[in-house]
CSV table of C-alpha atoms in Angstrom, one decimal:
chain,number,residue,atom,x,y,z
A,1,MET,CA,94.5,83.0,100.0
A,2,ASP,CA,97.5,83.2,101.8
A,3,LEU,CA,99.9,81.0,99.6
A,4,SER,CA,102.8,80.9,101.7
A,5,PHE,CA,102.1,77.2,102.8
A,6,LEU,CA,103.0,76.2,99.0
A,7,LYS,CA,106.6,77.3,99.1
A,8,SER,CA,108.2,74.2,100.5
A,9,LEU,CA,106.4,72.4,97.5
A,10,TYR,CA,108.5,74.3,95.0
A,11,GLU,CA,111.8,73.5,96.8
A,12,ARG,CA,112.1,70.2,94.5
A,13,PRO,CA,113.3,70.6,90.8
A,14,GLY,CA,110.4,68.4,89.3
A,15,PRO,CA,109.1,66.9,87.7
A,16,TYR,CA,106.1,67.0,89.4
A,17,ALA,CA,103.2,64.4,89.2
A,18,SER,CA,99.7,65.9,90.2
A,19,VAL,CA,97.0,63.7,91.2
A,20,TYR,CA,93.2,64.5,91.9
A,21,ALA,CA,91.7,61.1,92.3
A,22,ASP,CA,87.7,60.9,93.2
A,23,LEU,CA,87.4,58.5,96.1
A,24,SER,CA,84.1,58.5,96.6
A,25,ARG,CA,81.8,55.7,97.6
A,26,THR,CA,78.1,56.7,96.5
A,27,THR,CA,77.4,53.5,95.2
A,28,GLU,CA,77.2,49.5,96.4
A,29,ASP,CA,80.4,48.9,93.8
A,30,ALA,CA,82.1,52.0,94.5
A,31,SER,CA,85.2,50.7,96.2
A,32,LYS,CA,85.9,48.7,92.8
A,33,ALA,CA,85.0,51.8,90.7
A,34,ALA,CA,87.0,54.2,92.8
A,35,GLU,CA,89.8,51.5,92.5
A,36,LEU,CA,89.7,51.2,88.4
A,37,ARG,CA,89.6,55.0,88.4
A,38,TRP,CA,92.8,55.3,90.1
A,39,ARG,CA,94.2,52.4,87.3
A,40,ALA,CA,93.2,55.1,84.6
A,41,LEU,CA,94.9,57.9,86.2
A,42,ARG,CA,97.9,55.6,87.0
A,43,GLU,CA,98.4,54.4,83.3
A,44,GLU,CA,98.3,58.5,82.6
A,45,LEU,CA,101.2,59.4,84.2
A,46,GLU,CA,103.0,56.4,83.2
A,47,ASP,CA,102.2,57.7,79.6
A,48,GLN,CA,103.5,60.7,80.4
A,49,GLY,CA,106.8,59.4,81.5
A,50,THR,CA,106.3,59.8,85.4
A,51,PRO,CA,109.5,58.7,87.4
A,52,PRO,CA,108.8,54.9,88.9
A,53,ASP,CA,109.8,56.1,92.6
A,54,THR,CA,107.3,58.9,92.1
A,55,LEU,CA,104.6,56.9,90.7
A,56,HIS,CA,105.3,54.5,93.6
A,57,ALA,CA,104.9,56.9,96.5
A,58,ILE,CA,101.5,58.3,94.8
A,59,GLU,CA,100.2,54.4,94.6
A,60,GLN,CA,101.2,54.1,97.9
A,61,THR,CA,98.8,57.1,99.2
A,62,ILE,CA,95.8,56.1,97.1
A,63,GLU,CA,95.8,52.6,98.2
A,64,GLU,CA,96.2,53.9,101.9
A,65,GLU,CA,93.4,56.2,101.5
A,66,LEU,CA,91.1,53.4,99.6
A,67,TRP,CA,92.1,51.0,102.5
A,68,ASP,CA,91.1,53.6,105.2
A,69,ARG,CA,88.1,55.2,103.6
A,70,ARG,CA,88.7,58.8,104.7
A,71,SER,CA,88.2,60.9,101.9
A,72,GLU,CA,86.0,61.4,99.1
A,73,GLY,CA,89.1,62.8,97.3
A,74,LEU,CA,92.7,63.5,97.1
A,75,ALA,CA,94.6,66.2,95.6
A,76,ILE,CA,98.4,64.6,95.8
A,77,PHE,CA,101.8,66.6,94.4
A,78,ALA,CA,104.9,64.4,94.2
A,79,ALA,CA,108.5,64.4,92.7
A,80,ASP,CA,111.8,62.9,93.2
A,81,GLY,CA,110.1,59.8,94.6
A,82,LYS,CA,108.1,61.3,97.4
A,83,VAL,CA,104.4,62.8,97.8
A,84,LEU,CA,105.2,66.7,99.0
A,85,HIS,CA,101.7,67.5,99.4
A,86,MET,CA,98.5,65.6,100.3
A,87,GLU,CA,95.0,67.0,101.1
A,88,ARG,CA,91.8,65.3,101.6
A,89,LEU,CA,89.0,67.2,99.7
A,90,ARG,CA,85.7,67.3,100.8
A,91,GLU,CA,84.2,66.4,97.5
A,92,PRO,CA,86.3,65.3,94.5
A,93,ILE,CA,86.9,67.8,91.7
A,94,PRO,CA,84.6,67.4,88.5
A,95,ASN,CA,86.9,65.3,86.5
A,96,ASP,CA,89.5,63.5,87.6
A,97,ARG,CA,93.2,64.7,86.2
A,98,ALA,CA,96.8,63.3,86.6
A,99,THR,CA,99.3,65.3,85.1
A,100,LEU,CA,103.5,65.5,85.0
A,101,GLY,CA,105.0,68.8,84.5
A,102,ALA,CA,107.8,71.3,85.4
A,103,LEU,CA,105.3,73.0,87.6
A,104,PRO,CA,102.6,71.4,90.2
A,105,ASP,CA,98.9,71.7,89.0
A,106,VAL,CA,97.8,73.7,91.7
A,107,LEU,CA,95.0,75.7,90.9
A,108,PRO,CA,92.0,73.1,90.7
A,109,TYR,CA,93.4,72.1,94.3
A,110,LEU,CA,93.5,75.5,95.7
A,111,ALA,CA,89.9,76.5,93.9
A,112,GLN,CA,88.2,74.0,96.2
A,113,ARG,CA,90.6,74.5,99.2
A,114,GLY,CA,89.7,78.2,98.8
A,115,GLU,CA,90.3,80.7,101.8
A,116,ARG,CA,91.0,79.2,105.1
A,117,PHE,CA,89.9,81.7,107.8
A,118,PRO,CA,90.7,81.1,111.2
A,119,HIS,CA,87.5,80.4,113.4
A,120,LEU,CA,86.1,79.9,116.5
A,121,LEU,CA,82.7,78.0,117.8
A,122,ALA,CA,81.6,78.4,121.5
A,123,VAL,CA,78.8,76.7,123.0
A,124,VAL,CA,77.4,78.1,125.9
A,125,ASP,CA,75.1,77.4,128.7
A,126,ARG,CA,74.7,78.7,132.6
A,127,ARG,CA,77.4,76.7,134.0
A,128,GLY,CA,80.3,77.2,131.6
A,129,GLY,CA,80.6,76.1,128.0
A,130,VAL,CA,83.1,74.6,125.1
A,131,ILE,CA,85.1,76.5,122.7
A,132,ASP,CA,86.8,75.0,119.6
A,133,CYS,CA,89.6,77.3,117.6
A,134,VAL,CA,90.9,76.4,114.4
A,135,THR,CA,93.9,78.5,113.2
A,136,ALA,CA,94.5,79.2,109.2
A,137,GLU,CA,96.8,76.2,109.4
A,138,GLY,CA,94.5,73.8,110.5
A,139,ARG,CA,95.6,73.4,114.2
A,140,HIS,CA,92.7,72.9,116.2
A,141,THR,CA,92.4,73.6,120.1
A,142,HIS,CA,89.5,72.7,122.1
A,143,ILE,CA,88.7,74.3,125.9
A,144,GLU,CA,86.0,73.2,128.1
A,145,VAL,CA,85.2,76.2,130.4
A,146,LYS,CA,83.4,75.3,133.9
A,147,GLY,CA,81.7,77.8,135.9
A,148,ASP,CA,80.8,78.2,139.2
A,149,GLU,CA,77.8,75.9,141.0
A,150,ASP,CA,78.1,76.8,144.5
A,151,TYR,CA,74.6,78.6,144.0
A,152,PRO,CA,71.6,77.2,142.4
A,153,ILE,CA,71.4,78.0,138.8
A,154,ARG,CA,68.0,77.5,138.3
A,155,LYS,CA,65.3,80.1,139.7
A,156,THR,CA,63.2,78.9,142.5
A,157,LYS,CA,59.2,78.9,142.3
A,158,ALA,CA,57.4,81.8,142.8
A,159,GLY,CA,56.0,81.9,146.6
A,160,ASP,CA,59.2,79.9,148.2
A,161,TRP,CA,60.2,82.2,151.5
A,162,ASN,CA,63.5,82.5,150.0
A,163,GLN,CA,62.9,83.0,146.3
A,164,SER,CA,64.5,86.3,146.2
A,165,ARG,CA,67.6,85.3,147.4
A,166,PHE,CA,68.1,82.4,145.4
A,167,GLN,CA,67.0,84.3,142.5
A,168,ARG,CA,69.7,87.0,143.0
A,169,SER,CA,72.1,84.4,143.7
A,170,SER,CA,71.2,82.4,140.6
A,171,GLU,CA,71.8,85.9,138.5
A,172,ASN,CA,75.3,86.4,139.9
A,173,VAL,CA,76.2,82.8,138.8
A,174,TRP,CA,74.9,83.3,135.5
A,175,LYS,CA,76.8,86.5,135.4
A,176,ALA,CA,80.0,85.4,136.5
A,177,ASN,CA,80.3,82.4,134.4
A,178,ALA,CA,79.1,84.4,131.7
A,179,LYS,CA,82.0,86.9,131.8
A,180,GLN,CA,84.4,84.0,132.7
A,181,PHE,CA,83.0,82.3,129.3
A,182,ALA,CA,83.5,85.6,127.4
A,183,GLN,CA,87.1,86.0,128.7
A,184,GLU,CA,88.0,82.7,127.6
A,185,ILE,CA,86.5,83.3,124.2
A,186,VAL,CA,88.7,86.6,123.8
A,187,ARG,CA,91.9,84.7,124.7
A,188,ALA,CA,91.4,81.7,122.6
A,189,ALA,CA,90.3,84.2,119.6
A,190,GLU,CA,93.1,86.3,119.9
A,191,LYS,CA,95.4,83.3,120.0
A,192,CYS,CA,94.4,81.8,116.9
A,193,GLY,CA,93.1,85.0,115.3
A,194,ALA,CA,89.6,84.0,114.7
A,195,ARG,CA,88.4,86.0,111.6
A,196,ALA,CA,84.9,83.9,111.9
A,197,ILE,CA,83.4,83.3,115.4
A,198,VAL,CA,79.7,81.5,116.2
A,199,ILE,CA,78.2,81.5,119.6
A,200,ALA,CA,75.4,78.8,120.3
A,201,GLY,CA,74.1,77.5,123.0
A,202,ASP,CA,71.6,78.3,126.2
A,203,THR,CA,69.5,81.8,124.9
A,204,ARG,CA,69.9,83.9,128.2
A,205,ALA,CA,73.7,82.6,128.6
A,206,ARG,CA,74.6,83.9,125.1
A,207,THR,CA,73.0,87.1,125.6
A,208,ALA,CA,75.1,87.4,129.1
A,209,VAL,CA,78.3,86.0,126.8
A,210,LEU,CA,77.9,88.8,124.3
A,211,ASP,CA,77.6,91.6,126.7
A,212,GLU,CA,81.0,91.0,127.9
A,213,VAL,CA,83.2,89.9,125.1
A,214,SER,CA,85.3,92.7,123.5
A,215,ASP,CA,84.6,94.8,120.2
A,216,ARG,CA,86.9,93.0,118.4
A,217,VAL,CA,85.7,89.8,118.7
A,218,LEU,CA,81.8,91.0,118.6
A,219,GLU,CA,82.9,92.3,115.2
A,220,HIS,CA,83.3,88.7,113.6
A,221,THR,CA,80.4,87.1,115.8
A,222,VAL,CA,77.4,85.3,114.5
A,223,GLU,CA,74.9,84.1,117.3
A,224,THR,CA,72.9,81.2,116.3
A,225,ASP,CA,69.9,80.0,117.7
A,226,LYS,CA,71.0,76.4,118.2
A,227,ASN,CA,71.2,75.0,121.5
A,228,THR,CA,72.9,72.1,120.9
A,229,SER,CA,76.5,70.2,121.1
A,230,ILE,CA,79.7,71.5,119.9
A,231,ASP,CA,80.0,68.5,117.4
A,232,ALA,CA,76.2,68.7,115.8
A,233,PRO,CA,76.1,68.4,112.3
A,234,GLU,CA,73.9,71.5,112.1
A,235,LEU,CA,76.1,73.4,114.0
A,236,GLU,CA,78.6,72.8,111.7
A,237,ALA,CA,76.8,73.4,108.9
A,238,GLU,CA,76.1,76.9,110.3
A,239,LEU,CA,79.5,77.4,110.7
A,240,GLN,CA,80.2,76.5,106.9
A,241,ARG,CA,77.7,78.8,106.2
A,242,VAL,CA,79.3,81.8,107.9
A,243,LEU,CA,82.6,80.8,106.3
A,244,GLU,CA,81.5,80.6,103.1
A,245,LEU,CA,80.1,84.4,103.2
A,246,LYS,CA,83.2,85.3,104.6
A,247,THR,CA,85.0,84.0,101.5
A,248,THR,CA,82.6,85.7,99.3
A,249,GLU,CA,82.9,88.8,101.3
A,250,ARG,CA,87.0,88.6,101.1
A,251,ILE,CA,86.4,87.8,97.0
A,252,MET,CA,84.2,90.9,96.2
A,253,ASN,CA,86.4,93.2,98.5
A,254,VAL,CA,89.4,92.1,96.5
A,255,ALA,CA,87.5,92.3,93.1
A,256,GLU,CA,86.2,95.8,93.9
A,257,ARG,CA,89.7,97.2,94.6
A,258,PHE,CA,90.9,95.6,91.5
A,259,ASP,CA,88.1,97.4,89.5
A,260,ARG,CA,89.4,100.6,91.3
A,261,GLU,CA,92.9,100.6,90.6
A,262,LEU,CA,92.7,99.6,87.4
A,263,ALA,CA,90.2,102.1,86.5
A,264,LEU,CA,92.6,104.9,88.0
A,265,GLY,CA,95.2,103.3,86.0
A,266,GLU,CA,97.7,102.7,89.2
A,267,ARG,CA,98.2,99.6,91.2
A,268,ALA,CA,96.4,96.9,89.2
A,269,VAL,CA,97.2,95.2,85.8
A,270,ALA,CA,94.9,92.8,83.7
A,271,GLY,CA,95.9,89.8,81.2
A,272,LEU,CA,98.6,87.5,81.2
A,273,PRO,CA,101.6,89.5,79.5
A,274,ALA,CA,101.3,92.5,82.5
A,275,THR,CA,100.3,89.8,85.4
A,276,ALA,CA,103.1,88.0,84.4
A,277,LYS,CA,105.8,90.9,84.1
A,278,ALA,CA,104.4,91.9,87.8
A,279,VAL,CA,104.9,89.0,89.2
A,280,ARG,CA,108.5,88.2,88.0
A,281,GLU,CA,109.0,91.7,89.5
A,282,GLY,CA,107.8,91.3,92.4
A,283,ARG,CA,105.0,93.5,92.9
A,284,VAL,CA,101.7,91.4,93.3
A,285,GLU,CA,100.2,91.8,96.1
A,286,THR,CA,97.2,89.6,95.4
A,287,LEU,CA,97.1,87.8,92.5
A,288,LEU,CA,93.4,87.1,90.7
A,289,LEU,CA,92.9,84.2,88.7
A,290,ALA,CA,89.7,83.0,87.2
A,291,ASP,CA,88.4,79.0,87.9
A,292,ASP,CA,89.2,77.8,84.7
A,293,LEU,CA,90.6,74.3,85.1
A,294,ASP,CA,90.8,74.0,81.3
A,295,SER,CA,92.6,76.9,80.6
A,296,ASP,CA,95.2,76.4,77.7
A,297,ALA,CA,97.2,79.6,78.4
A,298,ARG,CA,101.0,79.3,78.9
A,299,LEU,CA,103.8,80.8,80.1
A,300,TRP,CA,107.5,80.0,79.8
A,301,VAL,CA,109.7,79.0,83.2
A,302,GLY,CA,112.7,78.6,84.4
A,303,PRO,CA,114.0,76.8,88.0
A,304,ASP,CA,113.9,80.1,89.7
A,305,PRO,CA,110.1,81.2,90.8
A,306,ALA,CA,111.2,84.9,89.2
A,307,ASP,CA,111.9,82.7,85.6
A,308,ILE,CA,108.3,83.6,84.1
A,309,ALA,CA,107.6,85.0,80.5
A,310,MET,CA,105.5,85.0,77.6
A,311,SER,CA,108.2,83.6,74.9
A,312,ALA,CA,111.0,80.9,75.6
A,313,GLU,CA,113.4,83.8,73.7
A,314,GLU,CA,112.4,86.1,76.4
A,315,LEU,CA,113.7,84.3,78.7
A,316,ARG,CA,116.9,83.1,77.1
A,317,ASP,CA,117.8,86.4,75.9
A,318,GLU,CA,116.9,88.7,78.6
A,319,PHE,CA,117.1,86.5,81.8
A,320,GLY,CA,119.7,84.1,80.7
A,321,VAL,CA,117.5,80.8,81.4
A,322,ARG,CA,119.1,78.5,79.2
A,323,GLU,CA,116.2,75.6,79.6
A,324,PRO,CA,112.9,77.1,79.1
A,325,LEU,CA,110.0,75.2,79.6
A,326,ALA,CA,106.7,75.6,78.5
A,327,GLU,CA,104.1,75.6,81.5
A,328,ARG,CA,100.3,76.1,82.6
A,329,ALA,CA,100.0,80.1,83.3
A,330,ASP,CA,98.4,79.7,86.1
A,331,ALA,CA,100.8,77.3,87.6
A,332,ALA,CA,103.6,79.4,87.0
A,333,LEU,CA,101.8,82.5,88.3
A,334,VAL,CA,100.9,80.8,91.6
A,335,ARG,CA,104.6,79.8,92.3
A,336,ALA,CA,106.1,83.2,91.6
A,337,ALA,CA,103.6,84.9,93.7
A,338,ALA,CA,104.0,82.4,96.8
A,339,ALA,CA,107.8,83.1,96.4
A,340,THR,CA,107.2,86.9,96.9
A,341,ASP,CA,104.6,86.5,99.7
A,342,GLY,CA,101.9,87.7,97.1
A,343,GLU,CA,98.0,86.4,97.8
A,344,LEU,CA,95.4,84.7,95.8
A,345,VAL,CA,92.0,85.2,95.0
A,346,VAL,CA,90.4,82.4,92.9
A,347,LEU,CA,87.3,84.1,90.8
A,348,PRO,CA,84.6,81.6,90.9
A,349,SER,CA,83.1,80.5,87.2
A,350,ASN,CA,79.9,80.3,88.3
A,351,GLY,CA,79.8,83.6,90.6
A,352,PRO,CA,77.4,86.5,90.3
A,353,GLU,CA,77.9,89.6,88.1
A,354,GLY,CA,80.5,92.0,89.7
A,355,PRO,CA,83.4,93.4,89.8
A,356,ALA,CA,86.5,91.6,88.0
A,357,GLN,CA,83.5,89.5,86.4
A,358,ASN,CA,85.5,89.4,82.7
A,359,ILE,CA,88.8,88.9,84.5
A,360,HIS,CA,90.8,85.7,83.8
A,361,VAL,CA,94.2,86.9,85.2
A,362,GLY,CA,95.1,90.1,86.9
A,363,ALA,CA,96.7,91.4,89.9
A,364,VAL,CA,96.3,94.1,92.3
A,365,LEU,CA,99.6,95.6,92.9
A,366,ARG,CA,102.0,96.7,95.8
A,367,PHE,CA,103.5,99.5,94.1
A,368,THR,CA,103.6,100.8,90.6
A,369,ALA,CA,106.6,100.0,88.2
């Protein structure tokens, strides 16, 4: 997971209020229940000493969302009287939580957010088709492709005197439209950097399009026999299935590399002390964290992302940090990794047995010490 989108979050000095609010509405009294859950979270923030202006900014965001009914849950990070980052969740995290700390509590959010693969969805017919492309940052592009209709696109009935001529015309139109649509797919995929592509629609049109796309596009393409509209729920479900498979593949590839490098004693480290040292030195290419939201592991931090150590004394004596603060280890590691353009892989707690299965924290390194 690319962490660069978090960099702006860490520009404030803190303290940070982090809120995960369940706004789901699955019962008749769901709205009232959501309001009560928010009140409980608000009290927790007050008890922890959240500044009033920061609390007010969070409350405004929650109330607007409750009124608009746009999401099942929210992740909110606020400081200095402003909401710095807010994202609607596909589903609420298992338990509401609200914390105030030196750093934002981002792991629950990142674990649910997962990898954001740029992707493309295309529905084709014999006249053209529709393309939806989404970048890793969530920017959406919608393209409608209208092919040539100067000739009949349905074959004539057997026995017509000009059957052969019209059938050749139909075939030529299909092929021309397929080539045009394939070119649009290639352009759109390159523009958004698509790493997952799903093509649906008319069977013969799909086949013709796939014959025309580049090998690079074909490498990332999955074909589905669903002949439906681009906004159909079943097509969205198929896209999500493909993206989940891509995420699993990414996790397994990184975990296998981690195990291999660790066994060689080269570009990987395991355990909190070694990982903290590596991320402080800017050596972390990919940070690995277990999806353990209740972890009590702590690190000591200072104002700079590189201010990270196992003890307050180490930060004071070796790095000159005057007032070290204890913080969640995962929060400290993510901040430091983001600052040095490192990536993150969250190892699912309920994942299958495999590489890195016993690792709670570790890293694949750019270079050895």
